[in-house]
Amino acid sequence: MTALSAERLSLAYDDRTVVSDLDLRLPEGRVTVIVGANACGKSTLLRALARLLRPAQGTVLLDGRAIHSLPTRQVARQVGILPQSPVAPEGISVLDLVSRGRSPHQTWWRQWSAADDAAVRAALDATGMTEHARRPVDELSGGQRQRAWIAMAVAQQTPVLLLDEPTTYLDLAHQVDVLDLVVDLNRRDGRTVVMVLHDLDQACRYADHLVVMRDGRIAAEGDPTAIVTAELVTAVFGLNCQVVPDPVTGTPMVIPLSRHRRARG
């Protein structure tokens, strides 16, 4: 297992503070989902956890060591990230894209090996992309394209996987398909998964651990069933709602209350 955490973390862009004095410890081997209103700092926090953004204050710790003190290649072997709306080089095939996930394992004395081949094949198989391996990425559907990017992250074979809004621009069926795939990877390999999602119902359904952010701070965290209430949703999202058990999973489901709702009759 690999431990990833943040202590007294503050993040800023120029002179604008986005995340303030935040403490976070991610449960190892579990699926954590970060939610919150737009501009609350959730994607910024994910970038900091991936060492893509240097803290203004505080630190991100990887196995107890400040992540910015570690060699880049070492971090890339332990933490993988799928950013929002990644763009593939024009004409690149699925196989070539997924193979790039092996880059952190290459050195001048260790070139491509049978182990790299096996990792790429396993990633394609795990994501259902083997039959599309020779196709150009830009010819794929949105759902297939997202699977190809996830396959690249899987091929990296990191114990921690960070995904920033992996369902963006996907229709509902493909959203469920991608989220099911991510949970499959967690359950099969024991990877620690951290996702940023917009859809609160999906977050409650797929998260083992939910982190709710408001104005750059953590408003609540824990098991979704224990923490998600109408009062929390109203405070964080400004939404008048009811929270009821999902009829399929029993997880919290948010029912927005519109001023124009009509009673049945």
mmCIF file of C-alpha atoms in Angstrom, residues 12 17 34 68 70-71 75 78 101 103 108 126 142 156 158 162 172-173 177 195 198-199 219 227 236 245 262:
data_model
loop_
_atom_site.group_PDB
_atom_site.id
_atom_site.type_symbol
_atom_site.label_atom_id
_atom_site.label_comp_id
_atom_site.label_asym_id
_atom_site.label_seq_id
_atom_site.Cartn_x
_atom_site.Cartn_y
_atom_site.Cartn_z
ATOM 1 C CA ALA A 12 -2.904 29.423 -4.575
ATOM 2 C CA THR A 17 -5.828 31.355 -2.391
ATOM 3 C CA ILE A 34 -14.105 14.593 -3.889
ATOM 4 C CA HIS A 68 8.134 17.565 -3.729
ATOM 5 C CA LEU A 70 11.061 12.959 -4.102
ATOM 6 C CA PRO A 71 12.469 12.286 -7.600
ATOM 7 C CA VAL A 75 6.510 9.738 -7.826
ATOM 8 C CA GLN A 78 3.563 5.491 -7.326
ATOM 9 C CA GLY A 101 2.051 4.704 -19.411
ATOM 10 C CA SER A 103 7.497 5.769 -19.482
ATOM 11 C CA TRP A 108 18.780 4.642 -20.188
ATOM 12 C CA ALA A 126 -8.757 -4.746 -18.059
ATOM 13 C CA GLY A 142 -16.143 9.426 -26.138
ATOM 14 C CA GLN A 156 1.620 2.804 -15.385
ATOM 15 C CA THR A 158 0.810 2.874 -9.807
ATOM 16 C CA LEU A 162 -6.085 10.097 -9.394
ATOM 17 C CA LEU A 172 -25.124 8.599 -18.869
ATOM 18 C CA ALA A 173 -24.494 5.040 -20.080
ATOM 19 C CA ASP A 177 -19.466 2.253 -17.698
ATOM 20 C CA MET A 195 -11.794 10.903 -8.188
ATOM 21 C CA HIS A 198 -19.685 16.652 -10.231
ATOM 22 C CA ASP A 199 -22.639 14.306 -9.846
ATOM 23 C CA ALA A 219 -16.931 20.629 4.957
ATOM 24 C CA ILE A 227 -22.495 12.329 6.149
ATOM 25 C CA VAL A 236 -22.375 23.302 0.307
ATOM 26 C CA PRO A 245 -32.014 6.234 0.027
ATOM 27 C CA ARG A 262 -46.103 20.046 -9.297
#
